[in-house]
Amino acid sequence: AQSVSQHNHHVILSEAASLELGCNYSYGGTVNLFWYVQYPGQHLQLLLKYFSGDPLVKGIKGFEAEFIKSKFSFNLRKPSVQWSDTAEYFCAVTRPGGGKSTFGDGTTLTVKP
Amino acid sequence: GAGVSQSPRYKVAKRGQDVALRCDPISGHVSLFWYQQALGQGPEFLTYFQNEAQLDKSGLPSDRFFAERPEGSVSTLKIQRTQQEDSAVYLCASSTGTSENEQFFGPGTRLTVL
């Protein structure tokens, strides 16, 4: 069974600091990878996704993620965080042709103004 | 509506009661998913529909859990004889159908079993 690990449960940064959130998955085959974000009081929404092509993908609000197949990783990055990036971030994996997504347990990001 | 809606938003049940949670997906979305999210954890897959067909129910934790989508649109998740361990947020998501596409999530139903 596939699993997803997010190494950091809670990250606290000051505004303008750089961000990297780790995500590793266990499945050895081809995967589709996603980062979702949940802002306080809002629904889960998509930040970015990878399913083929350039392993460096760019999403909304200046976020990007790099798929490194050899490391089974899909880490999320942002060069300079803002207070409005305070949220919970979830990494998810789906197998091509499959239905369900497997989610990590999430990382809570707090950005201090 | 523009997004996925779920009702009720909050449900308190006494242990042993049956509950029914409703999901209205985005119009035209073929795929519909149910997830259970316990406090401090990520969403865990329960079941998946493509139109009215339930293609995967491997995540349903017991035979007390039942989901249906009879006309390929609205879906209901039913939990019979609720237990305290069923307390969680139940999320519904819909998508246009392929695994490469994002899932659009509803606000969830927070179920508390006393």
Short mmCIF file of C-alpha atoms in Angstrom, two decimals:
data_model
loop_
_atom_site.label_atom_id
_atom_site.label_comp_id
_atom_site.label_asym_id
_atom_site.label_seq_id
_atom_site.Cartn_x
_atom_site.Cartn_y
_atom_site.Cartn_z
CA ALA A 1 0.00 0.00 0.00
CA GLN A 2 1.21 3.48 -0.75
CA SER A 3 1.96 5.90 2.06
CA VAL A 4 3.00 9.53 2.32
CA SER A 5 5.29 11.04 4.95
CA GLN A 6 5.50 14.71 5.77
CA HIS A 7 8.47 15.22 8.02
CA ASN A 8 7.56 18.49 9.66
CA HIS A 9 4.37 18.69 11.67
CA HIS A 10 4.67 22.35 12.57
CA VAL A 11 6.91 24.99 11.02
CA ILE A 12 7.22 28.54 12.30
CA LEU A 13 8.87 31.17 10.11
CA SER A 14 9.21 34.91 9.98
CA GLU A 15 7.99 36.81 6.93
CA ALA A 16 10.45 36.77 4.03
CA ALA A 17 12.07 33.55 5.20
CA SER A 18 12.42 30.70 2.72
CA LEU A 19 10.25 27.62 3.04
CA GLU A 20 10.80 23.98 2.25
CA LEU A 21 8.32 21.31 3.33
CA GLY A 22 9.29 17.70 2.90
CA CYS A 23 7.15 14.98 1.34
CA ASN A 24 8.16 11.39 0.69
CA TYR A 25 6.00 8.60 -0.66
CA SER A 26 6.40 4.85 -0.63
CA TYR A 27 4.95 3.63 -3.92
CA GLY A 28 7.52 2.42 -6.46
CA GLY A 29 5.51 2.84 -9.64
CA THR A 30 4.39 5.88 -11.57
CA VAL A 31 2.55 8.39 -9.44
CA ASN A 32 0.70 11.66 -9.67
CA LEU A 33 1.69 14.09 -6.93
CA PHE A 34 -0.20 16.98 -5.39
CA TRP A 35 0.15 19.65 -2.76
CA TYR A 36 -3.04 20.96 -1.23
CA VAL A 37 -3.40 23.87 1.18
CA GLN A 38 -6.05 24.62 3.77
CA TYR A 39 -6.18 28.22 4.93
CA PRO A 40 -7.85 28.87 8.29
CA GLY A 41 -11.60 28.42 7.94
CA GLN A 42 -11.43 27.39 4.30
CA HIS A 43 -11.63 24.23 2.21
CA LEU A 44 -8.70 22.20 1.01
CA GLN A 45 -7.56 23.61 -2.32
CA LEU A 46 -4.91 22.67 -4.86
CA LEU A 47 -1.53 24.43 -4.77
CA LEU A 48 0.18 22.47 -7.53
CA LYS A 49 0.41 19.06 -9.13
CA TYR A 50 2.82 16.86 -11.06
CA PHE A 51 1.98 13.97 -13.33
CA SER A 52 4.63 14.04 -16.08
CA GLY A 53 7.19 16.23 -17.81
CA ASP A 54 9.33 18.86 -16.12
CA PRO A 55 9.93 17.68 -12.54
CA LEU A 56 9.95 21.28 -11.30
CA VAL A 57 6.37 22.47 -11.16
CA LYS A 58 5.08 25.89 -10.30
CA GLY A 59 1.81 26.54 -8.53
CA ILE A 60 -0.21 29.42 -7.26
CA LYS A 61 1.06 32.16 -4.96
CA GLY A 62 4.74 31.63 -5.79
CA PHE A 63 4.95 28.02 -4.61
CA GLU A 64 6.92 25.39 -6.47
CA ALA A 65 7.76 21.74 -5.94
CA GLU A 66 10.39 19.41 -7.31
CA PHE A 67 9.77 15.74 -8.05
CA ILE A 68 12.89 13.66 -7.44
CA LYS A 69 12.06 10.13 -8.51
CA SER A 70 15.21 8.56 -7.08
CA LYS A 71 14.37 9.94 -3.65
CA PHE A 72 10.61 9.35 -3.85
CA SER A 73 10.24 12.99 -2.86
CA PHE A 74 8.09 15.95 -3.82
CA ASN A 75 9.19 18.82 -1.60
CA LEU A 76 7.34 22.12 -1.58
CA ARG A 77 9.28 25.39 -1.67
CA LYS A 78 8.72 29.11 -1.59
CA PRO A 79 11.59 31.62 -1.60
CA SER A 80 9.91 34.22 0.60
CA VAL A 81 6.87 33.49 2.73
CA GLN A 82 4.17 35.94 3.68
CA TRP A 83 1.93 36.13 6.72
CA SER A 84 -0.96 35.06 4.45
CA ASP A 85 0.78 31.72 3.80
CA THR A 86 -0.16 30.63 7.32
CA ALA A 87 -2.09 27.42 6.67
CA GLU A 88 -1.95 23.65 6.74
CA TYR A 89 -0.23 21.96 3.81
CA PHE A 90 -0.92 18.41 2.65
CA CYS A 91 1.02 16.29 0.20
CA ALA A 92 -0.96 13.62 -1.70
CA VAL A 93 -0.23 10.78 -4.09
CA THR A 94 -2.49 9.15 -6.68
CA ARG A 95 -1.68 6.27 -8.99
CA PRO A 96 -2.42 6.91 -12.68
CA GLY A 97 -5.74 5.34 -13.54
CA GLY A 98 -6.56 4.96 -9.89
CA GLY A 99 -9.14 6.87 -7.97
CA LYS A 100 -8.08 7.44 -4.42
CA SER A 101 -5.49 9.83 -3.13
CA THR A 102 -3.25 9.01 -0.20
CA PHE A 103 -2.50 12.04 1.94
CA GLY A 104 0.24 12.83 4.41
CA ASP A 105 -0.66 14.03 7.88
CA GLY A 106 -0.04 17.65 6.97
CA THR A 107 2.34 20.41 8.02
CA THR A 108 1.04 23.44 9.85
CA LEU A 109 2.89 26.55 8.75
CA THR A 110 2.77 29.65 10.94
CA VAL A 111 4.30 32.81 9.51
CA LYS A 112 5.01 35.56 12.00
CA PRO A 113 4.53 39.12 10.70
CA GLY B 1 -23.43 26.33 -6.95
CA ALA B 2 -19.79 26.98 -7.70
CA GLY B 3 -18.26 24.42 -5.39
CA VAL B 4 -18.80 21.16 -3.54
CA SER B 5 -21.32 21.49 -0.76
CA GLN B 6 -21.87 19.21 2.21
CA SER B 7 -24.63 19.00 4.77
CA PRO B 8 -24.97 19.14 7.63
CA ARG B 9 -21.82 21.04 8.51
CA TYR B 10 -21.94 19.77 12.08
CA LYS B 11 -23.60 16.68 13.47
CA VAL B 12 -23.75 15.46 17.04
CA ALA B 13 -24.97 11.91 17.51
CA LYS B 14 -25.41 9.68 20.49
CA ARG B 15 -23.54 6.42 20.35
CA GLY B 16 -25.64 3.87 18.52
CA GLN B 17 -27.53 6.36 16.35
CA ASP B 18 -27.50 6.23 12.57
CA VAL B 19 -26.34 9.30 10.63
CA ALA B 20 -26.50 10.35 6.98
CA LEU B 21 -24.11 12.85 5.47
CA ARG B 22 -24.82 14.47 2.13
CA CYS B 23 -22.50 15.67 -0.61
CA ASP B 24 -23.42 17.77 -3.64
CA PRO B 25 -20.51 17.68 -6.09
CA ILE B 26 -19.69 20.24 -8.74
CA SER B 27 -22.13 19.84 -11.60
CA GLY B 28 -20.76 17.57 -14.31
CA HIS B 29 -18.00 16.06 -12.19
CA VAL B 30 -17.83 12.36 -12.88
CA SER B 31 -15.78 11.29 -9.87
CA LEU B 32 -16.75 11.64 -6.24
CA PHE B 33 -14.66 10.74 -3.22
CA TRP B 34 -15.29 10.45 0.51
CA TYR B 35 -12.51 10.90 3.05
CA GLN B 36 -12.38 10.75 6.83
CA GLN B 37 -10.10 13.19 8.62
CA ALA B 38 -9.32 12.65 12.28
CA LEU B 39 -7.92 15.48 14.37
CA GLY B 40 -4.29 16.18 13.54
CA GLN B 41 -4.19 13.81 10.60
CA GLY B 42 -4.56 13.99 6.86
CA PRO B 43 -7.66 12.88 4.99
CA GLU B 44 -8.00 9.10 4.73
CA PHE B 45 -9.72 7.59 1.74
CA LEU B 46 -13.06 5.89 2.32
CA THR B 47 -14.68 5.30 -1.05
CA TYR B 48 -14.82 6.47 -4.68
CA PHE B 49 -17.56 6.71 -7.31
CA GLN B 50 -17.38 7.19 -11.01
CA ASN B 51 -20.87 8.34 -11.97
CA GLU B 52 -23.17 5.98 -10.04
CA ALA B 53 -20.70 3.13 -9.87
CA GLN B 54 -18.81 2.62 -6.63
CA LEU B 55 -15.40 1.60 -7.96
CA ASP B 56 -13.48 1.39 -4.71
CA LYS B 57 -14.77 1.00 -1.17
CA SER B 58 -11.59 -0.39 0.30
CA GLY B 59 -11.28 2.43 2.83
CA LEU B 60 -14.62 1.95 4.54
CA PRO B 61 -13.62 0.95 8.09
CA SER B 62 -16.47 -1.43 8.77
CA ASP B 63 -19.78 -2.68 7.41
CA ARG B 64 -21.45 0.07 9.45
CA PHE B 65 -20.33 2.49 6.74
CA PHE B 66 -22.26 2.65 3.50
CA ALA B 67 -22.15 5.12 0.62
CA GLU B 68 -24.34 5.59 -2.41
CA ARG B 69 -24.65 7.82 -5.44
CA PRO B 70 -27.75 6.47 -7.17
CA GLU B 71 -28.08 9.00 -9.98
CA GLY B 72 -24.43 9.82 -10.42
CA SER B 73 -24.70 13.22 -8.76
CA VAL B 74 -25.52 13.67 -5.07
CA SER B 75 -23.94 11.17 -2.71
CA THR B 76 -24.81 10.08 0.80
CA LEU B 77 -22.49 8.51 3.34
CA LYS B 78 -24.39 6.59 5.99
CA ILE B 79 -22.96 5.41 9.26
CA GLN B 80 -25.02 2.95 11.25
CA ARG B 81 -24.79 2.43 15.00
CA THR B 82 -22.23 5.20 15.40
CA GLN B 83 -19.30 4.69 17.77
CA GLN B 84 -17.07 7.26 19.45
CA GLU B 85 -14.20 6.36 17.13
CA ASP B 86 -16.34 7.56 14.20
CA SER B 87 -15.93 11.15 15.43
CA ALA B 88 -14.07 12.97 12.66
CA VAL B 89 -14.51 15.40 9.79
CA TYR B 90 -15.95 13.70 6.71
CA LEU B 91 -14.77 15.31 3.50
CA CYS B 92 -16.31 14.96 0.08
CA ALA B 93 -14.41 15.80 -3.10
CA SER B 94 -15.27 15.70 -6.78
CA SER B 95 -13.23 15.80 -9.96
CA THR B 96 -13.63 15.63 -13.69
CA GLY B 97 -12.58 12.04 -13.72
CA THR B 98 -8.94 11.32 -14.35
CA SER B 99 -6.34 10.77 -11.67
CA GLU B 100 -4.27 13.67 -13.02
CA ASN B 101 -7.00 16.11 -12.20
CA GLU B 102 -7.32 17.92 -8.94
CA GLN B 103 -10.02 17.05 -6.50
CA PHE B 104 -12.28 19.89 -5.37
CA PHE B 105 -13.12 19.56 -1.72
CA GLY B 106 -16.21 20.52 0.21
CA PRO B 107 -16.16 22.12 3.66
CA GLY B 108 -16.67 18.81 5.42
CA THR B 109 -19.11 17.55 8.01
CA ARG B 110 -17.79 17.45 11.56
CA LEU B 111 -19.32 14.43 13.28
CA THR B 112 -19.14 14.15 17.04
CA VAL B 113 -20.36 10.94 18.64
CA LEU B 114 -21.09 11.19 22.35
#
